[in-house]
CSV table of C-alpha atoms and ligand atoms in Angstrom, one decimal:
chain,number,residue,atom,x,y,z
A,1,UNK,CA,-8.0,-25.3,71.7
A,2,UNK,CA,-5.5,-27.9,71.5
A,3,UNK,CA,-3.0,-25.4,71.7
A,4,UNK,CA,-4.7,-22.6,73.6
A,5,UNK,CA,-4.3,-25.8,76.9
A,6,UNK,CA,-0.6,-26.3,75.3
A,7,UNK,CA,0.8,-22.8,75.9
A,8,UNK,CA,1.7,-23.4,72.5
A,9,UNK,CA,0.7,-19.6,71.1
A,10,UNK,CA,2.5,-16.3,69.4
A,11,UNK,CA,0.2,-14.0,67.9
A,12,UNK,CA,-3.1,-13.8,67.6
A,13,UNK,CA,-5.0,-11.7,65.6
A,14,UNK,CA,-9.1,-11.6,65.6
A,15,UNK,CA,-10.3,-10.9,62.4
A,16,UNK,CA,-14.5,-10.6,62.7
A,17,UNK,CA,-14.9,-9.1,59.4
A,18,UNK,CA,-14.1,-12.2,57.4
A,19,UNK,CA,-14.9,-14.1,60.5
A,20,UNK,CA,-11.3,-15.7,60.6
A,21,UNK,CA,-8.3,-16.2,63.3
A,22,UNK,CA,-5.2,-16.1,62.9
A,23,UNK,CA,-2.5,-17.4,65.0
A,24,UNK,CA,1.6,-18.0,65.0
A,25,UNK,CA,2.1,-21.3,67.6
A,26,UNK,CA,4.6,-20.2,70.3
A,27,UNK,CA,7.9,-20.3,68.0
A,28,UNK,CA,6.5,-18.6,64.9
A,29,UNK,CA,7.5,-20.9,62.7
A,30,UNK,CA,4.0,-21.8,61.0
A,31,UNK,CA,0.9,-19.8,60.5
A,32,UNK,CA,-2.7,-21.0,61.1
A,33,UNK,CA,-5.9,-20.0,60.0
A,34,UNK,CA,-9.0,-21.6,62.1
A,35,UNK,CA,-12.6,-20.1,62.1
A,36,UNK,CA,-14.6,-18.3,64.8
A,37,UNK,CA,-16.6,-20.0,66.8
A,38,UNK,CA,-19.5,-18.3,69.4
A,39,UNK,CA,-16.9,-18.8,72.4
A,40,UNK,CA,-16.7,-16.0,75.2
A,41,UNK,CA,-14.4,-16.9,77.1
A,42,UNK,CA,-11.3,-17.7,74.2
A,43,UNK,CA,-10.3,-13.8,74.4
A,44,UNK,CA,-9.5,-14.3,78.4
A,45,UNK,CA,-8.3,-19.0,77.7
A,46,UNK,CA,-5.9,-16.9,74.4
A,47,UNK,CA,-4.8,-14.5,76.8
A,48,UNK,CA,-3.6,-16.9,79.5
A,49,UNK,CA,-2.1,-19.0,77.5
A,50,UNK,CA,0.6,-16.2,76.5
A,51,UNK,CA,-0.6,-15.1,73.2
A,52,UNK,CA,0.2,-11.8,71.8
A,53,UNK,CA,-3.0,-9.5,69.9
A,54,UNK,CA,-0.9,-8.4,66.5
A,55,UNK,CA,-3.2,-6.8,63.6
A,56,UNK,CA,-0.6,-7.8,61.5
A,57,UNK,CA,0.7,-11.8,60.9
A,58,UNK,CA,0.7,-12.0,57.8
A,59,UNK,CA,1.4,-9.2,55.7
A,60,UNK,CA,-0.9,-7.8,54.0
A,61,UNK,CA,-1.8,-4.9,51.0
A,62,UNK,CA,-2.1,-1.8,52.7
A,63,UNK,CA,-5.3,-0.4,53.4
A,64,UNK,CA,-4.4,2.7,51.4
A,65,UNK,CA,-3.2,0.3,48.5
A,66,UNK,CA,-6.1,-1.1,48.1
A,67,UNK,CA,-7.8,1.9,48.4
A,68,UNK,CA,-6.0,3.3,45.6
A,69,UNK,CA,-6.7,0.5,43.0
A,70,UNK,CA,-10.6,-0.1,44.4
A,71,UNK,CA,-11.3,3.5,43.7
A,72,UNK,CA,-8.7,5.9,42.9
A,73,UNK,CA,-7.4,3.9,39.7
A,74,UNK,CA,-10.7,3.5,37.7
A,75,UNK,CA,-11.7,7.0,38.2
A,76,UNK,CA,-7.7,8.2,36.9
A,77,UNK,CA,-8.2,5.4,33.8
A,78,UNK,CA,-11.6,6.9,33.3
A,79,UNK,CA,-11.1,10.5,33.2
A,80,UNK,CA,-8.2,9.6,31.1
A,81,UNK,CA,-9.8,7.6,28.6
A,82,UNK,CA,-12.7,10.7,28.5
A,83,UNK,CA,-9.5,13.0,27.8
A,84,UNK,CA,-8.0,10.9,25.3
A,85,UNK,CA,-12.2,10.7,23.6
A,86,UNK,CA,-13.3,14.9,24.0
A,87,UNK,CA,-9.6,15.9,22.7
A,88,UNK,CA,-10.3,13.8,19.6
A,89,UNK,CA,-13.8,14.7,19.2
A,90,UNK,CA,-12.4,18.3,19.8
A,91,UNK,CA,-10.1,17.7,15.9
A,92,UNK,CA,-12.3,16.7,14.2
A,93,UNK,CA,-15.3,19.2,15.3
A,94,UNK,CA,-12.6,22.3,13.6
A,95,UNK,CA,-12.0,20.0,10.6
A,96,UNK,CA,-15.8,20.1,10.9
A,97,UNK,CA,-19.0,18.8,11.4
A,98,UNK,CA,-19.5,16.0,9.3
A,99,UNK,CA,-16.9,14.3,11.0
A,100,UNK,CA,-17.4,14.6,14.9
A,101,UNK,CA,-18.0,10.0,14.2
A,102,UNK,CA,-15.1,9.4,16.3
A,103,UNK,CA,-11.8,7.8,14.5
A,104,UNK,CA,-13.2,8.7,10.9
A,105,UNK,CA,-12.5,11.5,8.4
A,106,UNK,CA,-9.1,11.5,8.8
A,107,UNK,CA,-7.1,10.7,5.7
A,108,UNK,CA,-5.0,7.6,6.5
A,109,UNK,CA,-1.8,9.5,3.7
A,110,UNK,CA,0.9,7.2,4.3
A,111,UNK,CA,3.5,10.3,4.8
A,112,UNK,CA,7.4,8.5,3.3
A,113,UNK,CA,9.5,10.8,4.8
A,114,UNK,CA,13.1,11.1,2.7
A,115,UNK,CA,14.8,7.9,2.6
A,116,UNK,CA,18.3,6.9,1.1
A,117,UNK,CA,15.8,3.6,-0.1
A,118,UNK,CA,13.8,6.0,-2.2
A,119,UNK,CA,13.4,5.5,-5.4
A,120,UNK,CA,15.2,7.5,-7.6
A,121,UNK,CA,14.7,8.9,-11.6
A,122,UNK,CA,18.0,5.9,-11.7
A,123,UNK,CA,15.4,3.2,-10.8
A,124,UNK,CA,12.5,4.5,-14.1
A,125,UNK,CA,13.9,3.1,-16.8
A,126,UNK,CA,13.0,4.9,-20.1
A,127,UNK,CA,10.1,7.5,-20.0
A,128,UNK,CA,12.8,10.1,-20.6
A,129,UNK,CA,10.8,12.9,-21.2
A,130,UNK,CA,8.9,12.3,-18.5
A,131,UNK,CA,11.4,12.4,-16.3
A,132,UNK,CA,12.5,15.8,-18.2
A,133,UNK,CA,9.3,17.3,-17.6
A,134,UNK,CA,9.6,16.5,-14.1
A,135,UNK,CA,12.7,17.3,-13.0
A,136,UNK,CA,12.1,21.1,-13.3
A,137,UNK,CA,9.2,20.2,-10.0
A,138,UNK,CA,12.7,18.7,-8.4
A,139,UNK,CA,14.8,21.7,-9.2
A,140,UNK,CA,11.8,24.0,-7.8
A,141,UNK,CA,11.7,22.1,-5.1
A,142,UNK,CA,15.1,21.9,-3.9
A,143,UNK,CA,15.0,26.3,-4.9
A,144,UNK,CA,11.9,28.1,-4.8
A,145,UNK,CA,13.7,30.6,-4.2
A,146,UNK,CA,15.0,31.1,-8.0
A,147,UNK,CA,12.0,30.9,-9.2
A,148,UNK,CA,10.1,32.9,-7.1
A,149,UNK,CA,12.4,35.6,-7.5
A,150,UNK,CA,11.3,35.3,-11.1
A,151,UNK,CA,7.8,36.1,-10.5
A,152,UNK,CA,8.0,32.8,-11.7
A,153,UNK,CA,5.0,30.3,-10.3
A,154,UNK,CA,4.9,27.1,-10.5
A,155,UNK,CA,2.0,24.1,-11.2
A,156,UNK,CA,0.6,23.4,-8.7
A,157,UNK,CA,-0.8,20.3,-9.9
A,158,UNK,CA,0.4,17.5,-12.9
A,159,UNK,CA,-1.4,15.1,-14.4
A,160,UNK,CA,0.3,12.0,-15.0
A,161,UNK,CA,-1.7,10.5,-17.7
A,162,UNK,CA,-0.6,6.8,-19.4
A,163,UNK,CA,-1.9,3.6,-19.2
A,164,UNK,CA,-1.6,1.7,-15.8
A,165,UNK,CA,1.5,0.2,-14.8
A,166,UNK,CA,3.9,2.1,-17.4
A,167,UNK,CA,6.1,3.7,-14.0
A,168,UNK,CA,3.2,6.4,-13.3
A,169,UNK,CA,3.4,6.1,-9.0
A,170,UNK,CA,7.2,5.4,-9.6
A,171,UNK,CA,7.3,9.0,-10.9
A,172,UNK,CA,6.2,10.5,-8.8
A,173,UNK,CA,8.3,8.6,-5.9
A,174,UNK,CA,11.1,9.5,-7.4
A,175,UNK,CA,10.6,13.1,-7.8
A,176,UNK,CA,9.6,12.5,-3.7
A,177,UNK,CA,13.5,11.2,-3.7
A,178,UNK,CA,14.8,13.0,-5.8
A,179,UNK,CA,13.3,16.5,-3.8
A,180,UNK,CA,14.7,14.7,-0.4
A,181,UNK,CA,11.1,15.7,-0.1
A,182,UNK,CA,8.6,14.3,2.4
A,183,UNK,CA,5.4,11.5,0.0
A,184,UNK,CA,2.3,12.5,0.8
A,185,UNK,CA,0.7,9.4,-1.4
A,186,UNK,CA,-3.2,7.9,-1.7
A,187,UNK,CA,-5.6,6.4,-3.8
A,188,UNK,CA,-8.3,8.7,-5.1
A,189,UNK,CA,-10.5,5.3,-4.1
A,190,UNK,CA,-9.6,6.0,-0.3
A,191,UNK,CA,-11.0,9.1,-0.5
A,192,UNK,CA,-14.8,8.1,-1.3
A,193,UNK,CA,-16.6,6.1,1.6
A,194,UNK,CA,-19.6,5.0,2.3
A,195,UNK,CA,-20.9,8.5,4.4
A,196,UNK,CA,-21.5,11.8,2.6
A,197,UNK,CA,-18.1,13.8,3.8
A,198,UNK,CA,-16.4,11.7,5.0
A,199,UNK,CA,-14.7,12.3,1.5
A,200,UNK,CA,-13.6,15.8,2.1
A,201,UNK,CA,-12.9,15.9,5.6
A,202,UNK,CA,-9.9,13.1,4.6
A,203,UNK,CA,-9.4,15.7,1.7
A,204,UNK,CA,-8.7,18.6,4.2
A,205,UNK,CA,-6.8,16.7,7.0
A,206,UNK,CA,-4.5,15.4,4.4
A,207,UNK,CA,-4.6,19.3,3.0
A,208,UNK,CA,-3.6,20.3,6.5
A,209,UNK,CA,-0.8,18.0,7.2
A,210,UNK,CA,0.1,18.4,3.1
A,211,UNK,CA,0.4,23.0,4.2
A,212,UNK,CA,2.6,21.8,7.7
A,213,UNK,CA,5.1,19.2,5.7
A,214,UNK,CA,5.9,22.2,3.0
A,215,UNK,CA,8.2,21.2,0.8
A,216,UNK,CA,6.4,18.1,0.3
A,217,UNK,CA,4.9,16.4,-2.2
A,218,UNK,CA,1.0,14.5,-2.8
A,219,UNK,CA,0.7,12.0,-5.1
A,220,UNK,CA,-3.5,10.9,-5.6
A,221,UNK,CA,-3.5,7.9,-7.3
A,222,UNK,CA,-6.3,6.9,-10.0
A,223,UNK,CA,-7.4,10.3,-9.6
A,224,UNK,CA,-10.6,9.4,-11.7
A,225,UNK,CA,-11.8,7.5,-8.7
A,226,UNK,CA,-13.2,10.6,-7.7
A,227,UNK,CA,-12.5,13.6,-10.4
A,228,UNK,CA,-14.5,11.6,-12.9
A,229,UNK,CA,-17.1,13.9,-14.9
A,230,UNK,CA,-20.4,15.9,-12.8
A,231,UNK,CA,-22.6,15.1,-15.1
A,232,UNK,CA,-25.6,15.7,-13.3
A,233,UNK,CA,-26.9,11.7,-13.9
A,234,UNK,CA,-30.5,11.4,-11.3
A,235,UNK,CA,-28.9,9.7,-8.3
A,236,UNK,CA,-25.7,10.8,-8.8
A,237,UNK,CA,-22.6,9.8,-6.5
A,238,UNK,CA,-22.7,13.2,-4.3
A,239,UNK,CA,-19.7,11.3,-1.5
A,240,UNK,CA,-17.6,11.1,-4.3
A,241,UNK,CA,-19.1,15.5,-5.6
A,242,UNK,CA,-18.3,16.5,-2.7
A,243,UNK,CA,-14.4,15.3,-2.4
A,244,UNK,CA,-14.0,17.2,-5.4
A,245,UNK,CA,-15.7,20.4,-4.9
A,246,UNK,CA,-13.4,19.7,-1.6
A,247,UNK,CA,-10.8,19.0,-3.7
A,248,UNK,CA,-11.1,22.2,-6.0
A,249,UNK,CA,-11.9,23.9,-2.7
A,250,UNK,CA,-8.3,22.7,-1.3
A,251,UNK,CA,-6.3,24.1,-4.6
A,252,UNK,CA,-7.4,26.4,-4.8
A,253,UNK,CA,-6.7,27.4,-1.6
A,254,UNK,CA,-3.5,28.0,-1.5
A,255,UNK,CA,-1.1,30.2,-2.8
A,256,UNK,CA,1.2,28.4,-5.9
A,257,UNK,CA,4.7,28.6,-4.5
A,258,UNK,CA,4.4,27.8,-0.8
A,259,UNK,CA,6.3,23.9,-1.5
A,260,UNK,CA,2.9,21.3,-1.8
A,261,UNK,CA,3.7,20.3,-5.8
A,262,UNK,CA,0.7,18.0,-5.8
A,263,UNK,CA,0.9,15.4,-8.5
A,264,UNK,CA,-1.4,12.8,-9.7
A,265,UNK,CA,-2.2,9.8,-12.0
A,266,UNK,CA,-5.1,8.2,-14.1
A,267,UNK,CA,-5.5,7.1,-17.2
A,268,UNK,CA,-8.5,7.9,-18.3
A,269,UNK,CA,-7.8,11.5,-19.3
A,270,UNK,CA,-10.8,12.0,-20.9
A,271,UNK,CA,-13.3,11.2,-18.3
A,272,UNK,CA,-11.9,13.9,-15.9
A,273,UNK,CA,-14.1,17.0,-14.9
A,274,UNK,CA,-13.1,20.0,-16.5
A,275,UNK,CA,-12.9,21.5,-13.1
A,276,UNK,CA,-10.3,19.6,-12.5
A,277,UNK,CA,-7.9,20.5,-15.9
A,278,UNK,CA,-8.4,23.8,-15.6
A,279,UNK,CA,-5.3,26.0,-15.9
A,280,UNK,CA,-4.4,26.6,-11.7
A,281,UNK,CA,-4.9,23.5,-10.8
A,282,UNK,CA,-4.1,20.1,-12.6
A,283,UNK,CA,-2.6,22.4,-15.9
A,284,UNK,CA,0.3,20.1,-16.5
A,285,UNK,CA,-0.2,17.2,-18.6
A,286,UNK,CA,3.0,14.9,-18.2
A,287,UNK,CA,2.2,11.6,-20.6
A,288,UNK,CA,3.9,8.1,-19.8
A,289,UNK,CA,3.7,6.6,-22.3
A,290,UNK,CA,3.9,2.9,-22.7
A,291,UNK,CA,7.5,2.2,-23.5
A,292,UNK,CA,9.2,1.5,-26.6
A,293,UNK,CA,11.9,-1.5,-27.8
A,294,UNK,CA,15.3,0.3,-25.8
A,295,UNK,CA,13.0,1.8,-23.0
A,296,UNK,CA,11.3,-2.1,-23.1
A,297,UNK,CA,15.1,-2.6,-23.3
A,298,UNK,CA,16.0,-0.6,-20.2
A,299,UNK,CA,13.5,-1.7,-18.3
A,300,UNK,CA,14.1,-5.3,-19.1
A,301,UNK,CA,17.9,-4.6,-17.0
A,302,UNK,CA,16.6,-2.7,-13.9
A,303,UNK,CA,14.5,-5.7,-13.2
A,304,UNK,CA,16.9,-8.2,-14.3
A,305,UNK,CA,20.0,-6.7,-11.8
A,306,UNK,CA,17.5,-8.4,-9.4
A,307,UNK,CA,18.2,-12.2,-10.7
A,308,UNK,CA,21.3,-13.7,-11.6
A,309,UNK,CA,21.4,-14.2,-15.9
A,310,UNK,CA,22.8,-16.5,-18.1
A,311,UNK,CA,25.3,-15.1,-20.8
A,312,UNK,CA,22.6,-16.8,-23.1
A,313,UNK,CA,20.2,-13.9,-22.1
A,314,UNK,CA,19.8,-11.2,-25.2
A,315,UNK,CA,17.9,-8.3,-24.2
A,316,UNK,CA,17.1,-6.6,-27.3
A,317,UNK,CA,15.2,-9.7,-28.5
A,318,UNK,CA,12.8,-9.9,-25.7
A,319,UNK,CA,12.5,-6.9,-26.2
A,320,UNK,CA,11.4,-7.5,-29.2
A,321,UNK,CA,9.1,-9.8,-28.7
A,322,UNK,CA,7.8,-8.3,-25.5
A,323,UNK,CA,6.2,-5.7,-27.2
A,324,UNK,CA,3.4,-3.7,-26.6
A,325,UNK,CA,4.0,-4.2,-22.7
A,326,UNK,CA,4.0,-2.1,-20.0
A,327,UNK,CA,6.2,-2.1,-17.8
A,328,UNK,CA,4.9,-3.4,-14.5
A,329,UNK,CA,4.4,-6.6,-17.3
A,330,UNK,CA,8.0,-6.2,-18.6
A,331,UNK,CA,8.7,-7.1,-13.9
A,332,UNK,CA,6.2,-9.8,-14.2
A,333,UNK,CA,8.2,-10.9,-17.4
A,334,UNK,CA,11.5,-11.1,-15.1
A,335,UNK,CA,9.5,-12.5,-11.9
A,336,UNK,CA,8.6,-15.8,-13.8
A,337,UNK,CA,11.5,-16.8,-15.4
A,338,UNK,CA,13.4,-16.1,-12.6
A,339,UNK,CA,9.8,-18.5,-10.9
A,340,UNK,CA,10.4,-20.8,-13.7
A,341,UNK,CA,14.6,-21.0,-13.0
A,342,UNK,CA,14.1,-22.1,-9.5
A,343,UNK,CA,11.3,-24.6,-10.8
A,344,UNK,CA,13.6,-26.5,-12.5
A,345,UNK,CA,15.9,-26.2,-10.0
A,346,UNK,CA,18.6,-24.0,-11.6
A,347,UNK,CA,20.2,-20.8,-10.2
A,348,UNK,CA,20.4,-18.7,-13.1
A,349,UNK,CA,17.5,-17.1,-16.1
A,350,UNK,CA,18.3,-18.3,-19.4
A,351,UNK,CA,17.5,-17.2,-22.4
A,352,UNK,CA,14.4,-19.5,-22.7
A,353,UNK,CA,12.6,-19.1,-19.2
A,354,UNK,CA,12.2,-15.2,-20.7
A,355,UNK,CA,11.0,-16.5,-24.0
A,356,UNK,CA,8.2,-19.0,-21.9
A,357,UNK,CA,6.9,-15.8,-19.6
A,358,UNK,CA,6.3,-13.5,-22.5
A,359,UNK,CA,4.5,-16.5,-23.5
A,360,UNK,CA,3.3,-16.9,-19.7
A,361,UNK,CA,2.2,-12.8,-19.2
A,362,UNK,CA,0.2,-13.1,-22.7
A,363,UNK,CA,-1.4,-16.1,-23.3
A,364,UNK,CA,-1.5,-18.0,-19.9
A,365,UNK,CA,0.4,-20.4,-18.5
A,366,UNK,CA,0.3,-23.8,-20.8
A,367,UNK,CA,-2.2,-26.4,-20.1
A,368,UNK,CA,-0.6,-29.6,-19.1
A,369,UNK,CA,-3.9,-32.0,-19.5
A,370,UNK,CA,-4.1,-33.1,-23.3
A,371,UNK,CA,-7.5,-31.5,-23.7
A,372,UNK,CA,-7.2,-31.4,-27.6
A,373,UNK,CA,-8.0,-34.6,-29.8
A,374,UNK,CA,-5.7,-35.6,-32.2
A,375,UNK,CA,-8.1,-34.3,-35.0
A,376,UNK,CA,-8.4,-30.9,-33.5
A,377,UNK,CA,-4.6,-30.7,-32.8
A,378,UNK,CA,-4.1,-31.7,-36.3
A,379,UNK,CA,-6.6,-28.3,-37.1
A,380,UNK,CA,-5.0,-26.3,-34.7
A,381,UNK,CA,-1.8,-27.0,-36.7
A,382,UNK,CA,-2.8,-26.1,-40.4
A,383,UNK,CA,-4.7,-23.4,-38.5
A,384,UNK,CA,-1.1,-21.5,-37.1
A,385,UNK,CA,0.9,-22.7,-40.6
A,386,UNK,CA,-1.8,-21.2,-42.5
A,387,UNK,CA,-0.6,-18.1,-40.7
A,388,UNK,CA,2.8,-18.4,-40.2
A,389,UNK,CA,3.4,-19.7,-44.1
A,390,UNK,CA,1.1,-16.5,-45.8
A,391,UNK,CA,3.1,-13.8,-43.3
A,392,UNK,CA,6.7,-16.0,-44.5
A,393,UNK,CA,5.5,-15.6,-48.3
A,394,UNK,CA,5.2,-11.5,-48.0
A,395,UNK,CA,7.8,-9.6,-48.1
A,396,UNK,CA,6.8,-6.3,-45.5
A,397,UNK,CA,5.6,-8.4,-43.2
A,398,UNK,CA,6.9,-9.4,-40.0
A,399,UNK,CA,9.4,-12.4,-39.6
A,400,UNK,CA,7.7,-15.1,-37.6
A,401,UNK,CA,9.5,-16.5,-34.7
A,402,UNK,CA,7.4,-19.1,-32.9
A,403,UNK,CA,4.5,-21.5,-34.4
A,404,UNK,CA,3.2,-23.1,-31.3
A,405,UNK,CA,0.1,-25.3,-30.7
A,406,UNK,CA,0.3,-25.5,-26.8
A,407,UNK,CA,-3.3,-24.7,-25.2
A,408,UNK,CA,-2.6,-21.9,-22.9
A,409,UNK,CA,-5.2,-20.8,-19.9
A,410,UNK,CA,-6.0,-17.9,-22.2
A,411,UNK,CA,-8.4,-19.8,-23.8
A,412,UNK,CA,-6.2,-19.5,-27.0
A,413,UNK,CA,-5.0,-22.8,-28.4
A,414,UNK,CA,-1.8,-22.5,-30.5
A,415,UNK,CA,-1.0,-18.9,-31.9
A,416,UNK,CA,2.3,-17.6,-34.6
A,417,UNK,CA,4.3,-14.9,-32.8
A,418,UNK,CA,5.2,-12.5,-35.6
A,419,UNK,CA,8.3,-9.8,-33.6
A,420,UNK,CA,9.2,-6.8,-35.4
A,421,UNK,CA,13.1,-5.9,-35.9
A,422,UNK,CA,12.4,-2.8,-34.7
A,423,UNK,CA,9.9,0.0,-33.6
A,424,UNK,CA,6.9,1.0,-35.8
A,425,UNK,CA,5.0,3.1,-35.9
A,426,UNK,CA,4.0,4.4,-39.5
A,427,UNK,CA,1.8,1.9,-41.4
A,428,UNK,CA,1.8,1.3,-45.5
A,429,UNK,CA,-1.7,0.2,-47.3
A,430,UNK,CA,1.0,-2.7,-48.5
A,431,UNK,CA,2.0,-3.9,-44.9
A,432,UNK,CA,-2.1,-3.0,-43.8
A,433,UNK,CA,-2.9,-5.3,-46.5
A,434,UNK,CA,-0.1,-7.7,-45.5
A,435,UNK,CA,-1.7,-7.8,-42.2
A,436,UNK,CA,-4.6,-8.5,-43.3
A,437,UNK,CA,-3.8,-11.6,-45.5
A,438,UNK,CA,-1.6,-12.7,-42.4
A,439,UNK,CA,-4.4,-12.8,-40.2
A,440,UNK,CA,-6.6,-14.4,-43.4
A,441,UNK,CA,-4.2,-16.9,-42.7
A,442,UNK,CA,-5.3,-19.2,-40.9
B,501,LIG,P1,1.3,2.8,-12.5
B,501,LIG,O1,1.5,3.8,-11.4
B,501,LIG,O2,1.9,3.8,-13.8
B,501,LIG,O3,0.1,2.0,-12.8
B,501,LIG,P2,3.9,1.4,-11.2
B,501,LIG,O4,4.3,2.7,-11.1
B,501,LIG,O5,3.3,1.0,-10.1
B,501,LIG,O6,2.4,2.0,-12.4
B,501,LIG,O7,4.6,0.4,-12.2
B,501,LIG,C1,4.0,-1.0,-11.4
B,501,LIG,C2,5.8,-1.6,-11.2
B,501,LIG,O8,6.0,-1.1,-13.0
B,501,LIG,C3,6.5,-0.1,-10.5
B,501,LIG,O9,7.0,-1.2,-9.6
B,501,LIG,C4,8.0,-1.0,-11.8
B,501,LIG,O10,8.5,-2.9,-10.7
B,501,LIG,C5,7.7,-2.3,-13.1
B,501,LIG,N1,7.3,-0.3,-13.9
B,501,LIG,C6,6.7,0.1,-14.6
B,501,LIG,N2,7.0,1.0,-15.2
B,501,LIG,C7,8.5,1.3,-15.0
B,501,LIG,C8,9.9,1.7,-15.7
B,501,LIG,N3,10.3,2.6,-16.3
B,501,LIG,N4,11.1,1.2,-15.3
B,501,LIG,C9,11.3,0.6,-14.3
B,501,LIG,N5,10.3,-0.3,-13.7
B,501,LIG,C10,9.1,0.5,-14.3
């Protein structure tokens, strides 16, 4: 009101809907806002003061933009989401009626597409027989025409059988790496879901992807999770059986020469359903054994490439001590040795590190706190010396390498370590009797 009296008003905007008046001073240096008052003469007075009436003093968002943002954008978003979901559901529907639930039943097989850092046969130490067997597959994947010409059909499925940690997964990856083809990998247990039918649709999905990418390798780890014998137990596992049936159907469903090779790994061959192992399915078996002395030495060397070593390290001695260890355990031994070196502030691994870590892997860590009384220690010492003396007195017994009475976390209170000179496949009666004598010597 004062400013109208002083005729100090520039532009004016009366905003009925928001009950406010927005105006500027004469020079338009400032913008003011005030509420509406019930003053019928206001317009006239403003007019008299020379104000210019206007619709846009402050830059407002344009009504068109406001309309777009508040109405069209949400609608567009909803349509977008709707279409995405319906497309997903259509996909599922074509994949099987059982998998209509959004986002489920899709196999999450990881695709390892060819890459230069892929694992090669040279990374897998030992296991020469398995490598030789698998190199035929590599050759086939490189040049399928050669095999088709003769009329030979490649096995569709190859079963890698062996104890855990012997390098089955590594070998499968190496086949893919050597052949330079995509590698689909999935674990048997990943197929088995809570809902009946999900596993089957995952199998379908996996094979669909694989056929699109052929030539390629499908690797199913721990196939015993789905491939166990169907023995009609009461309350059997419907889901697992459906998954297995689907796998069998898929394997029958494709031509043996279409370039999809299925590798599967198990450590329990005897528990597999015979339908899986019959010719035409997993008809080739590649045994992957625990490494022998030479194999162990090679595996140790492969893994020791990654760590710095002292000159004292003698791999053949370590390999002899680690008799019966799998590839994974040997990898672990090297790693434990490196950790021990770091703990002792050294930048290289010594023979003692490796020897100690064999004991860690076999018998667990040393128990530091004195848990035994002197009397108990004495008993353990007599016991271990008993073993060692009897062994040493015999001519056909492996030499004693070490006697210890340091308790380990595995529960051993001490032990006597005998190390064979080389591989040992057969035992004579005398050796067996010696062994029994040594075991009772304690
Ligand atoms: P599996 O599938 O038979 O249980 P993996 O192939 O997963 O065993 O092996 C586990 C680990 O053990 C590998 O990542 C590797 O470090 C080591 N390993 C096992 N066997 C060998 C081998 N023959 N040569 C080199 N490393 C091996």
